[in-house]
Amino acid sequence: MPRTIFLVGLLVLASACRAPDPGSESSITTSPASSTTAAPTSTTLPATTSTTPVTTLTTSTTTTTLAPLSGYDLTELASQLSRPTFVTAAPGSSDLFIVGQKGRIRRLGPDATEPEIVLDISDRVGSLLGVEPGLLGLAFHPDYAANGRFFLYYSDIDEDTVLSEFSTIDGVMDPDSERVILQFEQPTNRHNGGMLAFGPDGYLFLGLGDGGAASVHSQDPTTLLASMLRLDVDDGDPYRVPPDNPFVGSEEGADEVFAYGLRNPWRYSIDHEDRLIYIGDVGQDRFEEVSVISVDEPGHNLGWIAMEGTACFQRACVPEEYTPPVLDYSHSDGCSITGGYVYRGKAIPELDGTYFYADWCGSWVRSFEYVDGEVTEEKDWTDEIGKVGQITSFGLDHDGELLILTTEGFLYRLDAVR
């Protein structure tokens, strides 16, 4: 496996946590208005020994006995990717879709030797305006196999943030099918968030950072910034606000806001089985953090800028007023968290319920289990898989297997050795 680290300057993550936040405020204009109602190459790393017993995997139709687990390796699925930011699978397809910061999406089939470009909107994406802007998020509609709808989050050439819907027509992703769902200005070209995901309730979630103006926006839910938004994209024009969003009908916050108090939730994920949202929030000076909130409990204030991790960032902070992270770590151990996924695949049932995350600066992968409100089974994966590289994103394939995407342009899958 190629192990060379290429120090890529154009990175979405690292600068997201280093530069001080400007204090000036920029207006945020929302447009349009919402409708509101109440065979790949296998590269094997040395496997570790294990005394794990034989595992029995039971599905609704079959029972399979797996050999004892002796270790893990990484299978290289792709390399030489250009500024990759995200990878995911589409419902009803075994293909992987790799998002590039410059505005291109590549598809990697199960038997392909290299990915092919299937969508190019680079003419409208402002990926050269800084290290963080560009095409940052992709989510396929849960019924994509039937309706062909998918959603993109990007920074346009005017530095506005854009959430748009596109269509796949006759198997082709159509760049001319764009329908803008949400568009607004950013105070700066930093801390833009960018993750999109559908929850088990069928609503679309969008994670937004503070726009580099933390003192202005992070504790103000009347702005869309520094928040998790939740939208019903199956109703309304261009969307409907779910009636149980916490600020619907209130002047205390924007209708679209589901939770707030975030600095830069670059990558989060939603575990549909336990109905929990795992948010990796990039820190400022001292701490990186993972917050876990329920899909069924809107309205959490996650603390930034009053708190960073479990520590007060401002002198007047009262920790009891905020929802604390379930885990944080100091900048002696990293500097830019990359949130991951809870493993729910079938190939490694020993990992069921394990949440993976990484640090871009530390180049490490770690995991834990979240059980009854407590973090358990914490693990550093360096002994098993080594220093993978500067991890920009995790992903899941169509079988729920864990994918790892690096700034150096590599895409890996975590596999078991039996």
Coordinates of C-alpha atoms in Angstrom, one line a residue:
M1 CA 0.0 0.0 0.0
P2 CA 1.4 3.4 -0.8
R3 CA 2.1 5.0 2.6
T4 CA 3.6 8.4 1.5
I5 CA 1.9 11.5 3.0
F6 CA 1.5 14.3 0.5
L7 CA 1.1 17.6 2.3
V8 CA -1.8 19.1 0.4
G9 CA -2.3 22.8 1.0
L10 CA -5.8 23.0 -0.2
L11 CA -7.5 21.3 2.7
V12 CA -11.1 21.7 3.9
L13 CA -10.3 20.8 7.5
A14 CA -7.1 22.0 9.1
S15 CA -7.6 25.7 8.8
A16 CA -11.1 25.3 10.1
C17 CA -9.7 25.1 13.6
R18 CA -6.7 27.4 13.6
A19 CA -7.4 31.0 12.6
P20 CA -9.1 33.2 15.1
D21 CA -12.7 34.1 14.4
P22 CA -13.4 37.6 13.1
G23 CA -15.7 39.7 15.2
S24 CA -17.5 41.4 12.4
E25 CA -21.0 40.4 11.4
S26 CA -22.2 39.8 7.9
S27 CA -25.9 39.7 7.0
I28 CA -27.4 36.3 6.2
T29 CA -30.0 36.4 3.5
T30 CA -32.1 33.2 3.1
S31 CA -33.5 32.5 -0.4
P32 CA -35.9 31.2 -1.4
A33 CA -38.3 31.4 1.5
S34 CA -39.5 28.2 3.1
S35 CA -43.1 27.0 3.5
T36 CA -43.5 26.6 7.2
T37 CA -46.1 24.5 8.9
A38 CA -46.8 23.6 12.7
A39 CA -12.4 -5.7 -8.4
P40 CA -10.4 -3.4 -6.5
T41 CA -6.8 -3.9 -5.6
S42 CA -6.4 -5.3 -2.0
T43 CA -3.7 -3.7 0.1
T44 CA -3.2 -5.7 3.3
L45 CA -1.6 -4.3 6.4
P46 CA -0.2 -6.7 9.0
A47 CA -3.0 -8.4 10.9
T48 CA -2.9 -8.6 14.7
T49 CA -3.5 -11.8 16.5
S50 CA -6.7 -12.4 18.4
T51 CA -8.4 -15.0 20.5
T52 CA -11.9 -13.8 19.5
P53 CA -14.2 -16.9 19.3
V54 CA -16.1 -18.0 16.3
T55 CA -18.9 -15.6 15.5
T56 CA -22.4 -16.6 14.2
L57 CA -24.1 -14.2 11.9
T58 CA -27.9 -14.6 11.7
T59 CA -30.0 -12.8 9.1
S60 CA -33.8 -13.1 8.4
T61 CA -33.1 -16.0 6.0
T62 CA -29.7 -17.5 6.7
T63 CA -27.3 -18.3 9.5
T64 CA -23.6 -18.0 8.7
T65 CA -20.8 -19.1 11.0
L66 CA -17.7 -16.8 10.6
A67 CA -14.2 -17.9 11.2
P68 CA -12.4 -16.4 14.3
L69 CA -11.3 -12.8 13.9
S70 CA -7.5 -12.6 13.7
G71 CA -7.2 -8.9 12.8
Y72 CA -8.0 -6.2 10.3
D73 CA -6.7 -4.7 7.1
L74 CA -7.5 -1.9 4.7
T75 CA -8.4 -2.6 1.1
E76 CA -7.5 0.2 -1.2
L77 CA -10.4 1.0 -3.5
A78 CA -9.1 4.1 -5.3
S79 CA -6.1 6.4 -5.4
Q80 CA -5.0 9.7 -6.9
L81 CA -8.4 11.3 -6.2
S82 CA -8.4 15.0 -6.6
R83 CA -9.3 16.9 -3.3
P84 CA -11.9 14.3 -2.1
T85 CA -14.3 15.5 0.5
F86 CA -16.9 12.7 0.9
V87 CA -17.9 9.2 -0.3
T88 CA -21.2 7.4 -0.1
A89 CA -23.3 4.8 -1.8
A90 CA -26.7 5.4 -3.4
P91 CA -29.8 3.4 -2.3
G92 CA -30.3 0.4 -4.6
S93 CA -26.8 0.5 -6.0
S94 CA -23.4 -1.1 -5.3
D95 CA -21.6 1.9 -6.8
L96 CA -19.7 4.4 -4.7
F97 CA -19.9 8.1 -5.3
I98 CA -16.9 10.2 -4.5
V99 CA -17.3 14.0 -4.0
G100 CA -14.5 16.3 -5.1
Q101 CA -14.1 19.8 -3.6
K102 CA -13.7 21.3 -7.1
G103 CA -17.2 20.4 -8.0
R104 CA -17.0 16.9 -9.6
I105 CA -18.6 13.6 -8.5
R106 CA -17.0 10.4 -9.5
R107 CA -18.6 6.9 -9.5
L108 CA -16.7 3.8 -8.7
G109 CA -18.4 0.5 -9.7
P110 CA -17.6 -2.7 -7.9
D111 CA -15.6 -4.0 -10.8
A112 CA -14.1 -0.7 -11.9
T113 CA -10.3 0.0 -11.7
E114 CA -10.8 3.7 -11.4
P115 CA -13.7 6.1 -10.8
E116 CA -15.4 8.0 -13.6
I117 CA -16.8 11.5 -13.5
V118 CA -20.6 11.4 -13.5
L119 CA -21.4 15.0 -12.5
D120 CA -19.5 18.2 -13.1
I121 CA -20.7 21.5 -11.6
S122 CA -17.3 23.0 -11.3
D123 CA -18.5 26.0 -13.3
R124 CA -20.7 27.1 -10.4
V125 CA -18.6 26.0 -7.4
G126 CA -16.2 28.4 -5.7
S127 CA -13.5 25.9 -4.7
L128 CA -10.6 28.4 -5.2
L129 CA -11.9 31.1 -2.9
G130 CA -10.1 29.6 0.1
V131 CA -9.1 26.3 1.6
E132 CA -12.6 25.3 2.9
P133 CA -15.2 26.3 0.2
G134 CA -16.2 24.0 -2.6
L135 CA -18.5 21.0 -3.1
L136 CA -18.7 19.6 0.4
G137 CA -21.8 17.4 0.8
L138 CA -24.0 14.8 -1.0
A139 CA -27.1 12.9 0.2
F140 CA -29.2 10.6 -1.9
H141 CA -33.0 10.6 -1.2
P142 CA -34.0 7.4 0.6
D143 CA -36.2 6.6 -2.5
Y144 CA -33.4 7.5 -4.9
A145 CA -33.7 4.1 -6.7
A146 CA -37.3 5.1 -7.7
N147 CA -37.2 9.0 -7.9
G148 CA -33.5 9.8 -8.8
R149 CA -33.4 12.7 -6.4
F150 CA -30.1 13.7 -4.7
F151 CA -28.9 16.8 -2.8
L152 CA -25.7 18.7 -2.9
Y153 CA -24.2 21.3 -0.5
Y154 CA -21.6 23.7 -2.0
S155 CA -20.1 27.2 -1.9
D156 CA -20.8 29.1 -5.1
I157 CA -18.5 31.5 -6.9
D158 CA -20.0 34.4 -5.0
E159 CA -19.1 32.6 -1.7
D160 CA -22.8 32.0 -0.9
T161 CA -23.8 28.7 0.7
V162 CA -26.1 26.6 -1.6
L163 CA -28.2 23.6 -0.9
S164 CA -29.7 22.2 -4.1
E165 CA -31.6 19.3 -5.4
F166 CA -30.6 17.5 -8.6
S167 CA -32.1 14.6 -10.6
T168 CA -30.7 11.4 -12.1
I169 CA -32.5 11.0 -15.5
D170 CA -32.2 7.7 -17.4
G171 CA -29.3 6.8 -15.2
V172 CA -27.4 10.1 -15.8
M173 CA -26.9 12.7 -13.1
D174 CA -28.1 15.9 -14.8
P175 CA -26.2 19.1 -13.9
D176 CA -29.0 21.2 -15.6
S177 CA -31.7 19.8 -13.2
E178 CA -30.6 21.9 -10.3
R179 CA -33.3 23.3 -8.1
V180 CA -32.0 25.6 -5.3
I181 CA -33.5 24.7 -1.9
L182 CA -31.6 27.1 0.3
Q183 CA -29.1 29.8 -0.4
F184 CA -27.5 32.4 2.0
E185 CA -24.4 34.5 2.5
Q186 CA -21.5 33.4 4.7
P187 CA -19.6 35.9 6.9
T188 CA -16.3 34.4 5.7
N189 CA -15.1 31.4 3.7
R190 CA -14.4 29.4 6.8
H191 CA -16.3 27.1 9.1
N192 CA -19.0 26.2 6.5
G193 CA -19.8 22.7 7.8
G194 CA -21.2 20.9 4.8
M195 CA -22.5 17.5 5.8
L196 CA -25.9 16.3 4.5
A197 CA -27.8 13.2 5.8
F198 CA -31.3 11.9 5.9
G199 CA -32.7 10.8 9.2
P200 CA -34.9 7.8 10.0
D201 CA -37.8 10.3 10.0
G202 CA -37.2 11.0 6.3
Y203 CA -36.1 14.6 6.9
L204 CA -32.9 16.1 5.5
F205 CA -30.3 17.3 8.0
L206 CA -27.7 20.0 7.2
G207 CA -24.8 20.8 9.5
L208 CA -23.6 24.4 9.4
G209 CA -20.6 26.0 11.1
D210 CA -20.4 29.5 12.6
G211 CA -19.1 31.0 9.4
G212 CA -15.9 32.2 11.1
A213 CA -17.9 34.7 13.2
A214 CA -18.4 32.8 16.4
S215 CA -19.0 35.7 18.7
V216 CA -21.9 36.8 16.5
H217 CA -23.7 33.7 15.4
S218 CA -22.8 30.6 17.5
Q219 CA -25.3 31.3 20.4
D220 CA -28.0 32.9 18.2
P221 CA -30.5 30.4 16.8
T222 CA -32.3 33.1 14.9
T223 CA -29.5 32.7 12.3
L224 CA -29.0 29.5 10.4
L225 CA -25.3 29.4 11.2
A226 CA -23.7 27.2 13.9
S227 CA -26.7 24.9 13.7
M228 CA -28.1 21.6 12.6
L229 CA -31.0 22.3 10.2
R230 CA -33.8 19.9 9.6
L231 CA -36.0 20.2 6.5
D232 CA -38.8 18.2 4.9
V233 CA -37.8 18.1 1.2
D234 CA -40.8 15.9 0.2
D235 CA -43.3 18.7 0.8
G236 CA -43.5 22.5 0.5
D237 CA -41.9 24.7 -2.1
P238 CA -39.0 24.4 -1.9
Y239 CA -39.3 22.7 1.4
R240 CA -41.5 22.4 4.5
V241 CA -40.3 22.9 8.1
P242 CA -41.1 19.8 10.3
P243 CA -43.7 21.0 12.8
D244 CA -41.7 19.7 15.8
N245 CA -38.6 21.7 15.0
P246 CA -37.9 23.6 18.3
F247 CA -38.4 27.2 17.1
V248 CA -41.4 26.8 14.8
G249 CA -43.8 29.7 15.5
S250 CA -41.3 31.4 17.9
E251 CA -39.2 34.5 17.5
E252 CA -36.4 33.0 19.6
G253 CA -35.0 31.0 16.7
A254 CA -35.2 30.2 13.0
D255 CA -37.8 27.6 12.0
E256 CA -35.3 25.4 10.2
V257 CA -33.0 25.0 13.3
F258 CA -33.0 21.6 15.0
A259 CA -30.0 22.2 17.3
Y260 CA -27.4 25.0 17.7
G261 CA -24.2 26.0 19.4
L262 CA -21.8 24.4 16.9
R263 CA -18.4 25.6 15.7
N264 CA -17.8 23.6 12.6
P265 CA -19.7 20.2 12.3
W266 CA -17.6 19.1 9.3
R267 CA -18.7 15.5 9.5
Y268 CA -21.6 14.0 11.4
S269 CA -23.7 10.9 10.9
I270 CA -27.1 9.5 11.9
D271 CA -27.4 6.0 13.3
H272 CA -30.8 5.0 12.2
E273 CA -30.9 1.9 14.4
D274 CA -30.6 3.9 17.7
R275 CA -31.9 7.2 16.2
L276 CA -28.9 9.1 17.3
I277 CA -26.9 11.9 15.7
Y278 CA -23.1 11.7 16.2
I279 CA -21.5 15.1 15.6
G280 CA -17.8 15.7 15.2
D281 CA -17.4 19.4 16.0
V282 CA -14.0 21.0 15.1
G283 CA -12.6 22.9 18.0
Q284 CA -10.8 26.3 18.3
D285 CA -7.8 26.4 20.6
R286 CA -8.0 23.5 23.0
F287 CA -10.4 20.7 22.4
E288 CA -12.1 18.5 19.7
E289 CA -15.4 16.9 20.5
V290 CA -18.1 14.4 19.7
S291 CA -21.7 15.2 20.7
V292 CA -24.5 12.7 20.5
I293 CA -28.1 13.8 20.4
S294 CA -31.4 12.1 19.6
V295 CA -33.3 12.6 16.4
D296 CA -36.4 12.7 18.6
E297 CA -35.1 15.5 20.9
P298 CA -34.8 18.8 19.0
G299 CA -33.6 22.0 20.6
H300 CA -30.2 21.1 22.1
N301 CA -27.7 23.9 22.7
L302 CA -24.3 22.3 22.2
G303 CA -22.4 25.0 23.9
W304 CA -20.1 26.8 21.4
I305 CA -18.9 29.7 21.9
A306 CA -19.5 29.5 25.7
M307 CA -17.8 26.1 25.9
E308 CA -15.2 24.3 23.9
G309 CA -15.4 20.6 24.7
T310 CA -16.3 20.2 28.3
A311 CA -14.4 23.3 29.3
C312 CA -15.6 26.9 29.5
F313 CA -14.3 29.0 26.5
Q314 CA -15.9 32.2 27.9
R315 CA -15.5 33.3 31.5
A316 CA -19.2 33.7 32.1
C317 CA -20.2 30.2 31.0
V318 CA -22.5 28.1 33.0
P319 CA -21.9 24.5 31.8
E320 CA -25.3 23.3 33.1
E321 CA -27.0 25.4 30.5
Y322 CA -25.6 23.4 27.6
T323 CA -25.6 19.8 26.3
P324 CA -22.0 18.6 26.8
P325 CA -20.1 16.4 24.4
V326 CA -19.9 12.7 25.2
L327 CA -16.2 12.8 24.4
D328 CA -13.5 15.4 23.9
Y329 CA -9.7 15.4 23.5
S330 CA -7.1 18.1 23.7
H331 CA -4.9 19.6 21.0
S332 CA -1.9 17.8 22.4
D333 CA -3.5 14.8 20.6
G334 CA -4.8 16.3 17.4
C335 CA -6.3 19.5 16.0
S336 CA -9.2 18.8 13.7
I337 CA -11.8 16.0 14.3
T338 CA -13.3 14.1 11.4
G339 CA -16.6 12.6 12.6
G340 CA -17.4 9.1 11.3
Y341 CA -20.1 6.4 11.5
V342 CA -21.6 3.7 13.8
Y343 CA -20.7 0.4 12.2
R344 CA -23.8 -1.6 11.2
G345 CA -22.3 -3.8 8.5
K346 CA -22.5 -7.5 8.2
A347 CA -18.9 -8.5 7.5
I348 CA -17.6 -7.7 11.0
P349 CA -20.4 -8.3 13.5
E350 CA -17.9 -8.0 16.3
L351 CA -17.9 -4.2 15.6
D352 CA -21.7 -3.7 15.6
G353 CA -22.5 -0.5 17.4
T354 CA -19.0 0.8 17.3
Y355 CA -18.6 4.5 16.4
F356 CA -15.4 5.5 14.4
Y357 CA -13.8 8.9 14.2
A358 CA -10.4 10.4 13.3
D359 CA -8.2 13.4 13.6
W360 CA -6.9 15.0 10.4
C361 CA -3.8 16.4 12.1
G362 CA -3.1 13.2 14.1
S363 CA -3.8 10.8 11.2
W364 CA -5.2 8.3 13.6
V365 CA -8.5 6.4 13.8
R366 CA -10.3 5.7 17.1
S367 CA -13.6 4.3 18.2
F368 CA -16.0 3.9 21.0
E369 CA -19.4 2.5 21.8
Y370 CA -22.2 4.7 23.2
V371 CA -24.4 2.6 25.5
D372 CA -27.1 4.0 27.9
G373 CA -25.6 7.5 27.7
E374 CA -22.1 6.4 28.4
V375 CA -18.9 6.1 26.3
T376 CA -17.4 2.6 26.6
E377 CA -14.9 0.4 24.7
E378 CA -12.7 3.2 23.7
K379 CA -10.0 2.0 21.2
D380 CA -7.1 3.5 19.2
W381 CA -6.7 1.6 15.9
T382 CA -3.1 2.5 15.1
D383 CA -1.8 -1.0 16.0
E384 CA -4.3 -2.6 13.6
I385 CA -4.3 -0.3 10.6
G386 CA -1.4 2.1 11.2
K387 CA -1.4 5.8 10.5
V388 CA -3.8 5.9 7.6
G389 CA -3.2 9.5 6.4
Q390 CA -5.0 12.8 6.8
I391 CA -8.6 11.5 6.9
T392 CA -11.0 14.0 5.4
S393 CA -14.1 11.8 5.7
F394 CA -15.6 8.4 6.5
G395 CA -18.4 6.8 4.5
L396 CA -20.4 3.6 4.2
D397 CA -20.8 1.4 1.2
H398 CA -24.1 -0.3 0.2
D399 CA -23.5 -3.1 2.7
G400 CA -22.8 -0.7 5.5
E401 CA -19.1 -1.4 5.5
L402 CA -16.8 1.4 6.7
L403 CA -14.9 3.5 4.2
I404 CA -12.0 5.9 4.8
L405 CA -11.2 8.8 2.5
T406 CA -7.9 10.7 2.8
T407 CA -6.7 14.1 1.7
E408 CA -3.8 12.3 -0.1
G409 CA -6.4 10.9 -2.5
F410 CA -6.9 7.3 -1.2
L411 CA -10.1 5.5 -0.6
Y412 CA -10.0 2.4 1.7
R413 CA -12.5 -0.1 3.1
L414 CA -12.0 -1.6 6.6
D415 CA -12.0 -5.4 6.3
A416 CA -11.7 -8.3 8.8
V417 CA -9.0 -10.9 8.6
R418 CA -10.3 -14.4 9.5

